[in-house]
Backbone as JSON, one array per atom type, in Angstrom:
{
  "sequence": "XXXXXXXXXXXXXXXXXXXXXXXXXXXXXXXXXXXXXXXXXXXXXXXXXXXXXXXXXXXXXXXXXXXXXXXXXXXXXXXXXXXXXXXXXXXXXXXXXXXXXXXXXXXXXXXXXXXXXXXXXXXXXXXXXXXXXXXXXXXXXXXXXXXXXXXXXXXXXXXXXXXXXXXXXXXXXXXXXXXXXXXXXXXXXXXXXXXXXXXXXXXXXXXXXXXXXXXXXXXXXXXXXXXXXXXXXXXXXXXXXXXXXXXXXXXXXXXXXXXXX",
  "N": [[40.86, -35.39, 9.96], [42.42, -36.57, 7.54], [41.76, -35.44, 4.84], [43.21, -32.94, 4.5], [45.82, -33.49, 4.93], [46.58, -35.61, 2.97], [46.88, -34.48, 0.6], [48.76, -34.07, 0.53], [50.42, -36.85, -0.69], [49.88, -36.22, -2.76], [50.6, -34.21, -4.71], [51.38, -34.52, -7.11], [54.17, -35.83, -10.1], [53.83, -35.92, -13.04], [55.09, -37.54, -16.48], [55.8, -35.93, -18.46], [57.83, -34.85, -20.52], [58.87, -32.09, -22.0], [61.09, -30.36, -23.79], [61.03, -27.87, -23.14], [59.32, -26.42, -21.18], [60.12, -28.23, -18.23], [62.33, -26.45, -16.53], [61.0, -24.62, -15.44], [58.97, -26.02, -14.04], [59.6, -28.19, -12.6], [61.0, -25.39, -11.02], [59.52, -24.2, -10.34], [58.42, -26.25, -8.34], [60.63, -26.76, -6.13], [60.23, -23.88, -4.96], [57.75, -24.76, -3.64], [57.97, -26.21, -2.32], [59.63, -24.97, -0.6], [57.1, -24.06, 0.56], [56.41, -21.11, -0.45], [54.07, -20.88, -2.51], [52.84, -19.1, -4.12], [54.82, -17.81, -5.41], [55.43, -20.26, -6.93], [53.27, -20.62, -8.78], [53.19, -19.23, -10.33], [55.46, -20.16, -11.24], [54.47, -22.72, -12.76], [52.44, -21.73, -14.19], [53.92, -20.89, -15.87], [54.97, -22.85, -16.81], [52.78, -24.36, -18.08], [52.41, -22.18, -20.34], [55.02, -22.54, -21.93], [53.74, -25.55, -22.49], [50.53, -26.11, -23.46], [49.95, -28.43, -22.21], [50.99, -29.93, -20.25], [50.09, -32.42, -17.75], [50.99, -32.28, -15.19], [52.38, -29.59, -14.69], [49.73, -28.27, -14.99], [48.3, -29.49, -12.76], [49.76, -28.61, -10.99], [49.6, -26.36, -10.11], [46.56, -25.77, -9.55], [47.75, -27.19, -6.98], [48.55, -25.61, -5.96], [47.79, -23.24, -5.86], [45.85, -24.1, -3.61], [47.1, -24.61, -1.49], [47.29, -21.55, -0.88], [44.72, -20.63, 0.71], [43.1, -21.23, -1.84], [40.92, -21.39, -2.17], [38.38, -22.16, -4.0], [39.13, -20.96, -6.96], [41.71, -23.24, -6.69], [39.46, -25.76, -7.23], [38.28, -24.65, -9.65], [40.59, -25.36, -11.08], [40.94, -27.74, -10.17], [38.63, -29.17, -11.21], [38.71, -28.06, -14.32], [41.1, -30.04, -15.15], [39.75, -32.7, -15.28], [37.4, -33.01, -16.62], [38.67, -32.63, -19.09], [40.43, -34.76, -19.16], [39.96, -38.39, -20.5], [39.76, -40.9, -19.9], [42.45, -42.02, -18.3], [42.02, -42.82, -15.73], [44.36, -42.7, -12.96], [44.11, -40.35, -13.52], [42.02, -39.61, -13.4], [40.87, -40.43, -10.6], [42.96, -38.26, -8.77], [42.48, -36.15, -9.31], [39.78, -35.37, -9.31], [40.04, -36.52, -5.8], [41.38, -34.66, -5.34], [39.82, -31.98, -5.84], [38.01, -32.53, -4.58], [39.2, -32.13, -1.7], [38.98, -29.6, -1.74], [36.62, -27.71, -2.37], [35.71, -29.31, 0.19], [37.24, -27.55, 2.05], [36.2, -25.25, 0.54], [33.98, -25.52, 1.99], [32.58, -26.39, 0.54], [30.1, -28.57, 1.33], [28.97, -30.82, 0.16], [29.34, -30.47, -2.31], [31.44, -31.06, -1.74], [31.77, -34.17, -0.73], [30.04, -35.73, -3.5], [32.79, -35.51, -5.45], [34.33, -36.69, -3.74], [33.25, -39.0, -4.38], [33.52, -39.36, -6.9], [35.67, -40.05, -7.1], [36.03, -42.48, -6.21], [35.28, -44.15, -7.5], [36.56, -44.86, -9.51], [38.93, -46.01, -8.62], [37.94, -47.74, -5.89], [39.62, -48.73, -4.12], [41.04, -46.52, -2.62], [41.65, -46.01, 1.06], [41.77, -43.77, 2.21], [40.54, -41.93, 0.26], [37.58, -42.93, 1.2], [38.14, -42.55, 3.82], [37.36, -40.07, 3.63], [35.4, -39.24, 2.19], [33.2, -41.19, 3.92], [33.76, -39.14, 6.14], [32.96, -36.27, 5.24], [29.37, -36.74, 4.47], [29.12, -37.27, 7.13], [29.01, -35.13, 8.53], [27.6, -33.57, 7.28], [25.27, -35.37, 7.89], [24.95, -34.49, 10.47], [24.85, -31.65, 9.77], [22.16, -31.92, 8.35], [20.55, -32.05, 10.67], [21.1, -30.89, 12.54], [20.24, -28.19, 10.61], [17.35, -28.98, 10.82], [16.29, -29.08, 13.33], [16.42, -26.42, 13.78], [14.52, -25.31, 13.04], [12.85, -26.94, 13.11], [11.94, -25.31, 16.14], [12.79, -22.76, 15.05], [8.97, -23.0, 13.75], [8.51, -24.07, 16.71], [8.86, -21.31, 17.86], [7.17, -19.33, 16.23], [5.36, -20.42, 16.35], [4.4, -20.14, 19.12], [5.09, -17.65, 18.85], [2.72, -16.09, 18.27], [0.67, -17.84, 19.61], [2.12, -15.94, 22.23], [0.75, -12.9, 21.25], [-1.43, -13.51, 20.51], [-2.54, -14.48, 22.99], [-1.55, -11.5, 23.86], [-3.15, -9.44, 22.75], [-5.41, -10.75, 23.42], [-5.86, -10.43, 25.78], [-6.08, -6.7, 26.18], [-8.12, -7.3, 25.34], [-9.9, -7.85, 27.12], [-8.66, -6.01, 28.6], [-9.38, -3.73, 28.65], [-12.77, -4.03, 27.82], [-13.23, -4.05, 30.61], [-12.56, -0.64, 31.75], [-14.21, 0.06, 30.46], [-16.16, -0.87, 30.94], [-15.89, -0.14, 34.1], [-15.99, 3.04, 33.58], [-18.19, 2.93, 32.55], [-19.59, 2.55, 34.59], [-18.61, 4.8, 36.39], [-19.82, 6.48, 35.88], [-22.17, 6.04, 35.77], [-22.39, 6.27, 38.79], [-21.3, 8.87, 38.77], [-23.52, 10.56, 37.91], [-24.94, 9.06, 39.61], [-24.8, 10.87, 42.51], [-25.03, 14.01, 41.19], [-27.05, 13.7, 41.11], [-28.64, 13.25, 43.7], [-26.71, 15.18, 44.63], [-28.48, 17.4, 43.61], [-31.15, 16.42, 44.71], [-30.44, 17.48, 47.29], [-30.45, 19.3, 47.36], [-32.25, 20.84, 46.83], [-34.82, 20.18, 48.76], [-32.99, 20.92, 50.91], [-33.11, 23.82, 49.98], [-35.72, 24.33, 51.3], [-36.72, 24.59, 53.42], [-35.06, 26.16, 54.09], [-35.7, 28.91, 52.97], [-38.09, 28.72, 54.31], [-38.9, 29.38, 56.93], [-37.38, 31.97, 56.15], [-40.15, 33.15, 55.07], [-41.2, 33.14, 58.14], [-40.45, 34.62, 59.47], [-39.66, 38.1, 60.77], [-39.66, 41.24, 60.85], [-37.67, 43.14, 63.53], [-38.62, 45.71, 63.32], [-41.05, 46.07, 61.57], [-42.47, 44.56, 63.81], [-43.27, 45.73, 65.96], [-44.63, 47.85, 63.77], [-47.15, 46.27, 64.09], [-48.36, 45.62, 66.73], [-47.98, 48.02, 68.05], [-50.35, 49.1, 66.5], [-52.03, 47.08, 67.55], [-53.2, 47.6, 70.04], [-53.76, 50.01, 69.42], [-55.66, 49.46, 67.6], [-56.97, 48.16, 70.18], [-57.4, 50.29, 71.45], [-59.33, 51.88, 71.45], [-61.53, 49.7, 70.84], [-61.74, 50.64, 73.24], [-62.16, 52.72, 73.71], [-64.64, 52.82, 72.15], [-66.17, 51.17, 73.86], [-66.19, 52.15, 76.13], [-67.75, 54.29, 74.89], [-70.12, 54.03, 74.11], [-71.49, 52.75, 76.42], [-72.44, 55.43, 77.74], [-74.04, 55.99, 76.74], [-75.84, 54.18, 77.32], [-75.95, 54.96, 79.8], [-76.66, 57.62, 79.5], [-79.14, 57.41, 77.83], [-80.4, 55.89, 79.81], [-80.86, 57.85, 82.31], [-82.07, 59.72, 80.93], [-85.1, 58.7, 80.76], [-85.66, 57.62, 83.36], [-85.82, 60.8, 84.14], [-83.31, 61.39, 85.84], [-80.44, 63.94, 85.46], [-77.96, 64.34, 83.87], [-75.26, 62.77, 83.92], [-71.89, 64.53, 84.4], [-68.94, 63.4, 83.31]],
  "CA": [[42.44, -35.26, 8.98], [43.26, -37.07, 5.68], [41.22, -34.83, 4.09], [44.4, -32.0, 4.9], [47.33, -33.89, 4.72], [47.12, -36.26, 2.36], [47.23, -33.62, -0.74], [51.32, -33.75, -0.44], [50.97, -36.92, -1.45], [49.02, -35.58, -4.38], [51.48, -34.0, -5.09], [52.55, -35.69, -8.2], [54.36, -35.66, -11.31], [53.12, -37.12, -15.01], [55.65, -38.76, -17.73], [55.35, -35.58, -19.92], [58.85, -34.68, -20.34], [58.47, -31.35, -23.18], [61.8, -29.44, -23.33], [60.66, -26.19, -22.39], [58.47, -26.7, -19.01], [60.45, -28.71, -17.33], [62.97, -26.69, -15.87], [60.33, -24.31, -14.58], [58.0, -26.97, -13.67], [61.4, -27.74, -11.17], [61.93, -24.57, -9.9], [57.77, -24.56, -9.14], [58.85, -27.77, -7.66], [61.5, -26.16, -5.32], [59.25, -23.09, -4.53], [56.63, -25.23, -2.97], [58.79, -27.12, -0.75], [59.71, -24.33, 0.47], [56.12, -22.77, 0.98], [56.78, -20.08, -1.15], [52.86, -21.21, -2.81], [52.85, -17.88, -4.86], [56.47, -17.93, -6.79], [55.06, -21.65, -7.31], [51.88, -20.94, -8.59], [54.03, -18.34, -11.08], [56.74, -21.05, -12.19], [54.11, -23.52, -12.59], [51.77, -21.12, -14.92], [54.56, -19.89, -16.94], [55.6, -23.84, -17.75], [51.51, -24.17, -18.82], [52.39, -21.38, -20.74], [55.76, -23.61, -23.19], [53.83, -26.17, -23.38], [49.88, -26.48, -22.65], [48.88, -30.24, -22.39], [51.42, -30.4, -19.75], [49.23, -31.96, -16.89], [51.82, -31.31, -14.09], [52.12, -28.22, -14.71], [47.93, -27.58, -14.69], [47.89, -30.39, -11.62], [50.54, -28.69, -9.42], [48.9, -24.82, -9.59], [45.63, -27.04, -8.41], [48.06, -27.49, -5.78], [49.41, -24.38, -5.25], [46.39, -22.52, -5.04], [45.19, -24.65, -2.86], [47.69, -23.86, -0.37], [47.03, -20.77, -0.59], [43.9, -20.98, 0.79], [42.88, -19.83, -2.88], [40.25, -23.16, -2.58], [37.96, -21.87, -5.72], [40.24, -21.67, -8.13], [41.97, -25.03, -7.14], [38.36, -26.41, -7.42], [38.33, -24.4, -10.8], [41.7, -26.07, -12.01], [41.53, -29.98, -10.82], [37.28, -29.57, -12.08], [38.71, -28.69, -15.39], [41.62, -31.06, -15.2], [38.8, -33.79, -14.74], [36.97, -32.78, -17.8], [40.13, -33.25, -20.16], [40.68, -37.02, -19.74], [38.27, -39.78, -20.14], [40.57, -42.65, -19.54], [43.03, -42.07, -18.04], [41.73, -43.12, -14.64], [45.45, -42.88, -12.47], [44.52, -38.42, -13.2], [40.57, -38.9, -13.05], [40.85, -40.21, -9.67], [43.97, -37.97, -8.48], [41.92, -35.0, -9.86], [38.65, -35.78, -8.01], [40.33, -36.09, -4.78], [41.69, -33.22, -4.76], [38.45, -31.48, -6.17], [36.68, -33.0, -2.77], [39.78, -31.9, -0.58], [39.06, -28.22, -1.94], [35.69, -28.21, -1.89], [35.86, -29.34, 2.03], [38.21, -26.51, 2.37], [35.38, -23.7, 1.04], [33.07, -25.52, 3.01], [30.39, -26.77, 0.39], [30.03, -30.52, 1.93], [28.01, -31.48, -0.08], [29.79, -31.36, -3.85], [33.28, -32.01, -1.6], [31.21, -35.92, -0.91], [29.76, -36.19, -4.73], [33.95, -35.22, -5.46], [35.47, -38.61, -3.6], [32.83, -40.78, -4.67], [33.96, -39.66, -8.48], [37.88, -40.54, -7.2], [36.26, -44.09, -5.77], [34.39, -44.86, -9.42], [37.56, -44.29, -10.4], [39.88, -45.33, -7.6], [37.04, -48.15, -5.55], [39.39, -49.85, -3.12], [41.72, -46.53, -1.44], [40.9, -46.14, 1.37], [42.04, -42.4, 1.87], [38.93, -40.94, -0.64], [36.43, -43.85, 2.04], [37.79, -41.99, 5.23], [37.41, -38.14, 3.47], [33.55, -40.0, 2.38], [32.51, -41.27, 5.65], [34.65, -38.37, 7.33], [31.51, -35.07, 4.63], [28.36, -37.64, 5.35], [28.82, -37.47, 9.23], [28.93, -34.05, 8.39], [26.26, -33.8, 6.46], [24.12, -35.4, 8.67], [24.4, -33.38, 11.48], [24.08, -30.25, 9.53], [21.08, -31.41, 8.86], [20.26, -32.57, 11.74], [21.03, -29.16, 13.24], [19.29, -27.43, 10.16], [15.49, -29.61, 11.15], [16.28, -28.72, 14.98], [16.69, -24.51, 14.33], [13.34, -25.71, 11.81], [11.25, -26.67, 15.21], [12.7, -24.68, 16.81], [11.86, -21.95, 14.98], [8.41, -23.26, 14.23], [8.63, -22.93, 17.48], [9.28, -19.59, 18.2], [6.14, -19.19, 15.89], [4.33, -20.71, 17.19], [5.2, -19.38, 20.33], [4.86, -15.98, 18.93], [1.28, -16.07, 17.91], [-0.41, -17.45, 21.34], [1.43, -14.28, 22.54], [0.05, -12.22, 20.41], [-3.02, -13.94, 21.05], [-2.69, -13.51, 24.79], [-2.0, -10.12, 24.27], [-4.85, -9.63, 22.54], [-7.49, -11.51, 24.55], [-5.87, -9.47, 27.47], [-6.0, -5.79, 26.01], [-9.71, -7.33, 25.14], [-10.73, -8.0, 28.69], [-8.82, -5.22, 29.74], [-10.51, -2.14, 27.42], [-13.73, -4.44, 28.59], [-13.2, -4.21, 31.93], [-11.68, 0.03, 31.57], [-15.12, 0.52, 29.35], [-17.13, -0.99, 32.4], [-15.41, 0.94, 35.21], [-15.84, 4.11, 33.27], [-19.97, 3.26, 33.21], [-20.1, 2.7, 36.25], [-17.97, 5.22, 37.2], [-20.45, 7.31, 35.1], [-23.62, 6.0, 36.95], [-21.88, 7.31, 39.72], [-21.28, 10.31, 38.58], [-24.97, 11.17, 37.55], [-26.56, 9.68, 41.12], [-24.08, 11.78, 42.69], [-25.48, 14.6, 40.65], [-28.9, 13.95, 41.4], [-28.12, 13.2, 45.22], [-26.67, 16.5, 45.87], [-29.86, 17.67, 43.41], [-32.18, 16.61, 45.91], [-30.04, 17.8, 48.0], [-29.99, 20.88, 47.56], [-34.07, 21.13, 46.08], [-34.56, 19.51, 50.08], [-32.28, 22.14, 51.06], [-33.82, 25.2, 50.21], [-36.78, 24.35, 51.16], [-36.26, 24.55, 54.93], [-34.46, 27.79, 54.79], [-37.08, 30.08, 52.62], [-39.93, 28.96, 54.75], [-37.52, 30.44, 58.2], [-38.16, 33.25, 55.63], [-41.61, 33.7, 55.14], [-42.33, 33.9, 58.4], [-39.09, 35.52, 60.13], [-40.51, 39.36, 60.46], [-38.07, 42.04, 61.66], [-38.13, 43.93, 64.7], [-40.05, 47.25, 63.77], [-42.88, 45.27, 61.78], [-43.66, 43.6, 65.17], [-43.21, 47.06, 66.57], [-45.17, 47.99, 63.84], [-48.27, 45.26, 64.42], [-47.51, 45.56, 68.03], [-48.82, 49.1, 67.71], [-51.83, 48.82, 65.41], [-52.68, 45.95, 67.94], [-53.14, 48.33, 71.39], [-54.34, 51.02, 69.11], [-57.32, 48.98, 68.31], [-57.6, 47.78, 71.65], [-57.94, 52.58, 72.3], [-60.52, 52.34, 69.83], [-62.73, 49.13, 71.63], [-62.31, 50.07, 74.25], [-63.48, 53.64, 73.21], [-66.66, 52.62, 71.77], [-67.17, 50.12, 74.74], [-66.66, 53.52, 76.81], [-68.94, 55.89, 74.42], [-71.67, 52.41, 74.45], [-71.74, 52.59, 77.71], [-71.96, 56.56, 78.66], [-74.73, 56.43, 75.87], [-76.62, 53.91, 77.43], [-76.06, 55.76, 81.03], [-77.24, 58.75, 79.15], [-80.85, 57.21, 78.02], [-81.67, 55.39, 81.44], [-81.04, 58.47, 82.87], [-83.81, 60.33, 79.91], [-85.59, 57.58, 80.56], [-84.95, 58.16, 84.79], [-85.65, 61.9, 84.5], [-82.05, 61.94, 87.2], [-79.92, 64.66, 85.12], [-76.7, 63.4, 82.99], [-73.96, 63.11, 85.46], [-70.94, 64.97, 84.19], [-67.9, 62.54, 83.66]],
  "C": [[43.13, -35.38, 8.08], [43.71, -36.4, 4.9], [42.24, -33.54, 3.58], [45.98, -32.37, 4.2], [47.26, -34.87, 4.48], [47.45, -35.19, 0.72], [48.07, -33.16, -1.25], [51.22, -35.15, -0.9], [50.06, -36.71, -3.18], [49.44, -34.99, -5.12], [52.06, -33.97, -6.59], [53.11, -35.51, -9.71], [54.04, -36.05, -11.98], [54.46, -36.23, -15.79], [55.9, -37.51, -18.88], [57.0, -34.72, -19.13], [58.76, -33.42, -21.58], [60.24, -30.68, -22.47], [61.26, -27.51, -22.91], [60.49, -26.03, -21.38], [59.06, -26.06, -18.3], [61.52, -28.39, -16.25], [61.4, -25.04, -15.58], [58.83, -25.2, -13.71], [59.47, -27.19, -11.71], [61.69, -26.47, -10.18], [60.18, -24.31, -9.4], [58.4, -26.15, -7.7], [59.09, -27.48, -6.41], [60.6, -24.88, -4.74], [57.55, -23.23, -3.52], [56.91, -25.54, -2.48], [58.27, -26.24, 0.06], [58.82, -22.54, 1.17], [56.05, -21.74, 0.27], [55.46, -20.07, -1.81], [52.86, -20.27, -4.5], [54.06, -17.81, -6.2], [55.82, -19.27, -7.36], [53.84, -22.03, -8.55], [52.22, -20.06, -10.5], [54.64, -19.65, -12.67], [55.77, -21.82, -13.34], [53.3, -23.13, -14.12], [52.64, -20.74, -16.35], [55.28, -20.93, -18.11], [54.52, -23.88, -18.37], [52.0, -23.57, -20.38], [53.02, -21.58, -22.42], [55.01, -24.52, -23.24], [52.07, -26.57, -22.42], [48.88, -27.24, -22.43], [49.72, -30.52, -21.37], [49.96, -30.8, -18.22], [49.81, -31.97, -15.45], [51.84, -30.21, -14.16], [50.48, -27.51, -13.9], [47.86, -28.55, -13.29], [48.44, -29.23, -10.57], [50.01, -27.19, -8.63], [47.41, -25.57, -9.65], [46.7, -26.28, -7.3], [48.01, -26.52, -5.03], [48.46, -23.13, -5.33], [45.48, -22.52, -4.09], [44.97, -24.2, -1.63], [47.97, -22.4, -0.81], [45.66, -20.03, -0.01], [42.61, -20.31, -0.41], [41.33, -21.76, -3.66], [38.75, -23.17, -3.74], [38.01, -21.79, -6.15], [39.98, -22.57, -7.88], [40.72, -25.31, -7.23], [37.99, -25.97, -9.6], [39.47, -25.79, -11.89], [42.33, -27.06, -11.93], [39.96, -29.58, -11.68], [38.06, -29.55, -13.99], [39.92, -29.6, -15.78], [40.94, -33.23, -16.09], [37.64, -34.03, -16.1], [38.13, -33.12, -18.8], [40.3, -33.91, -20.11], [39.2, -37.97, -19.1], [38.56, -40.51, -19.93], [41.39, -42.3, -18.95], [42.53, -42.38, -16.26], [42.51, -42.73, -13.49], [44.65, -41.1, -12.34], [43.27, -37.94, -12.63], [40.4, -38.88, -11.34], [42.18, -38.58, -8.77], [43.29, -36.24, -8.64], [40.52, -34.91, -8.67], [38.5, -35.46, -6.56], [40.79, -35.17, -4.24], [40.97, -31.75, -4.58], [38.43, -31.56, -4.93], [37.29, -32.8, -1.99], [39.17, -30.12, -0.97], [37.85, -27.87, -2.03], [35.47, -28.03, -0.69], [36.17, -28.24, 2.86], [37.01, -25.29, 2.04], [33.87, -24.77, 1.69], [31.68, -25.95, 2.65], [30.88, -28.72, 0.57], [29.52, -30.96, 1.0], [28.57, -31.8, -1.81], [30.95, -31.62, -3.74], [32.17, -34.2, -1.53], [30.59, -36.0, -2.47], [31.38, -36.28, -5.78], [35.03, -37.04, -4.57], [34.18, -39.48, -4.92], [32.93, -40.59, -5.88], [35.49, -40.34, -8.21], [37.03, -42.08, -6.6], [35.2, -44.84, -7.07], [35.78, -45.18, -9.9], [38.85, -45.36, -9.7], [40.26, -46.9, -6.07], [38.23, -48.73, -4.07], [40.68, -48.58, -2.08], [40.57, -45.83, -0.28], [41.21, -44.73, 2.24], [40.41, -41.82, 1.56], [37.56, -42.33, 0.66], [35.96, -43.13, 2.83], [37.34, -40.86, 5.17], [35.59, -38.75, 3.12], [32.41, -39.54, 3.13], [32.54, -39.83, 6.55], [33.25, -36.75, 6.75], [30.36, -36.27, 4.87], [28.11, -37.16, 6.53], [28.65, -36.29, 9.01], [28.06, -33.14, 7.98], [24.99, -34.4, 7.03], [23.64, -34.45, 9.85], [24.38, -32.45, 10.91], [22.89, -30.33, 8.91], [20.29, -31.24, 9.59], [19.56, -31.06, 12.41], [19.84, -29.1, 12.51], [17.14, -27.74, 10.52], [15.58, -29.2, 13.09], [16.13, -27.45, 14.51], [15.2, -25.54, 13.75], [12.86, -25.27, 12.78], [11.56, -26.09, 15.87], [11.96, -23.57, 16.09], [10.34, -21.14, 14.22], [7.38, -22.69, 15.2], [7.69, -21.79, 17.58], [8.23, -19.3, 17.2], [5.36, -18.96, 16.29], [3.71, -19.68, 18.59], [4.49, -17.55, 20.28], [3.67, -15.39, 18.82], [0.18, -16.25, 19.24], [0.12, -16.6, 21.6], [0.75, -13.31, 22.84], [-0.7, -12.78, 20.42], [-3.92, -13.88, 22.54], [-3.06, -12.38, 24.19], [-2.82, -9.47, 24.28], [-5.83, -9.56, 23.05], [-7.42, -10.45, 26.14], [-5.9, -8.35, 27.14], [-7.7, -5.6, 25.7], [-9.81, -7.16, 26.21], [-10.72, -6.75, 29.0], [-9.41, -3.9, 29.08], [-11.98, -2.33, 27.75], [-14.3, -4.06, 29.95], [-12.65, -2.58, 32.37], [-13.76, 0.72, 31.62], [-16.43, 0.52, 30.83], [-17.2, -0.65, 33.39], [-15.92, 2.23, 34.76], [-17.31, 4.18, 33.28], [-20.32, 2.87, 34.47], [-19.59, 3.95, 36.77], [-18.92, 6.81, 36.38], [-22.01, 7.53, 35.63], [-23.12, 5.9, 37.83], [-21.64, 8.04, 40.08], [-22.53, 11.53, 38.97], [-26.28, 10.89, 38.99], [-25.66, 10.42, 41.92], [-24.7, 13.15, 42.59], [-26.62, 14.78, 40.75], [-28.85, 13.59, 42.38], [-27.9, 14.92, 45.25], [-28.01, 17.61, 45.04], [-30.63, 18.38, 44.75], [-32.35, 17.16, 47.18], [-30.24, 18.75, 48.62], [-31.39, 21.56, 47.25], [-34.35, 20.66, 47.97], [-33.92, 20.77, 51.08], [-32.79, 23.56, 50.97], [-34.88, 25.15, 50.78], [-37.36, 25.48, 52.76], [-35.89, 26.39, 55.23], [-34.88, 29.32, 54.54], [-38.55, 29.6, 53.65], [-39.59, 29.52, 56.09], [-38.29, 31.86, 57.5], [-38.92, 33.7, 55.52], [-42.03, 34.14, 56.85], [-41.43, 34.55, 59.57], [-40.17, 36.96, 59.54], [-39.25, 40.33, 61.1], [-38.88, 42.75, 62.45], [-39.04, 45.24, 64.55], [-41.4, 46.9, 62.8], [-43.67, 44.67, 62.73], [-43.87, 44.65, 66.14], [-45.35, 47.35, 66.53], [-47.21, 47.63, 64.29], [-48.72, 45.48, 65.39], [-48.7, 46.86, 68.26], [-49.97, 49.48, 67.16], [-53.24, 48.06, 66.61], [-53.61, 46.51, 68.69], [-54.09, 49.41, 70.28], [-55.95, 50.32, 68.82], [-57.81, 48.48, 69.6], [-58.14, 48.96, 71.97], [-59.39, 51.75, 71.72], [-61.43, 51.68, 69.78], [-62.8, 49.49, 72.28], [-62.58, 51.61, 74.77], [-64.84, 54.01, 73.01], [-67.41, 51.55, 73.0], [-67.83, 51.49, 75.69], [-68.02, 54.27, 76.11], [-70.44, 54.73, 74.42], [-71.89, 52.97, 75.78], [-72.1, 54.06, 78.27], [-73.0, 56.83, 77.31], [-75.88, 55.51, 76.59], [-77.25, 54.24, 79.64], [-76.85, 56.74, 80.03], [-78.95, 58.27, 78.68], [-80.82, 56.5, 78.87], [-81.91, 56.48, 82.01], [-82.26, 59.58, 82.48], [-84.81, 59.76, 80.92], [-86.09, 58.05, 81.87], [-85.66, 60.0, 85.28], [-84.51, 62.79, 85.49], [-80.8, 62.4, 85.51], [-78.8, 63.86, 84.88], [-75.77, 63.74, 84.17], [-72.86, 63.48, 84.55], [-69.59, 64.31, 84.25], [-66.79, 63.99, 83.56]]
}
C-alpha cells in the first residue's frame, strides 16, 4: 500500500520564491489539504502562469491530478518535469517515483516498474521505491503466468474443439453411411416384396382361371344332357330299324309274312 500512502510524502515544496506565484501556491496547498483537489489544481496553474519555471507549482499540479483520479494526466505532468530536469537527482527521483505511482493506478504495470527503476537510479537507497518495484514485478509475474495459462487453456480448448468437430464429422459420416445402407436394404426389401407379390398374384390367377375354364352353366349342362339323350334315342332308333330290316329280310328268305309291328 506504500504506492498510495507515500505520495503524500512527495507533496514537496521547492525553494523557489517568486513574488507573483507564492500566494497562489500557498492557496493551492491549503485547498489540497482540505481535499479540494480541483481548486488546488486551479491555484497551482495560476501560479505556473505567473512563473512558468516554478517546479513547485508544476509538481503540485501533478499531485492534484493524481488525487482527482486523473492518472494519465498526472503521468504526463511528472514525465514533463523529469524531462525538464537533467542534473537534479532529488527532483528526478521524486518525479519518477510519483510517475511510478500514477502508472500503477492507471494499471500500466510495466510502465510503473520502469518509472520506479529510474527513481532508484537517482536514489538507490530508497526503500519505498524498492518495495513498490518489488510489488509491481510480482504483479507482472502473476499476470504473465495468468496470460500463459490462458493461452494454454485457449490452445487446449481449440484442440478440444477441433477433436470434437472431427468426432462430430466422423459420427455424421458413419450415420450417413448407415442411413445409406439402411435405405439400400429397405429398397432391396421393397423390391423383393414387390417381386413376391407379383409372383403371388401370377400364381394365384392360374388356379382361379382353371376352374373358370372347366366350369359350365346349368343351361349348358342341360343342353349337353339332352343332346346325349337324343343321340342315345337316335342310336336306339337305328338299332331298331336295323333289327326290323334284318327280320324282314329273314322273313322274305323264309317265305313268312312280314310281322306287323
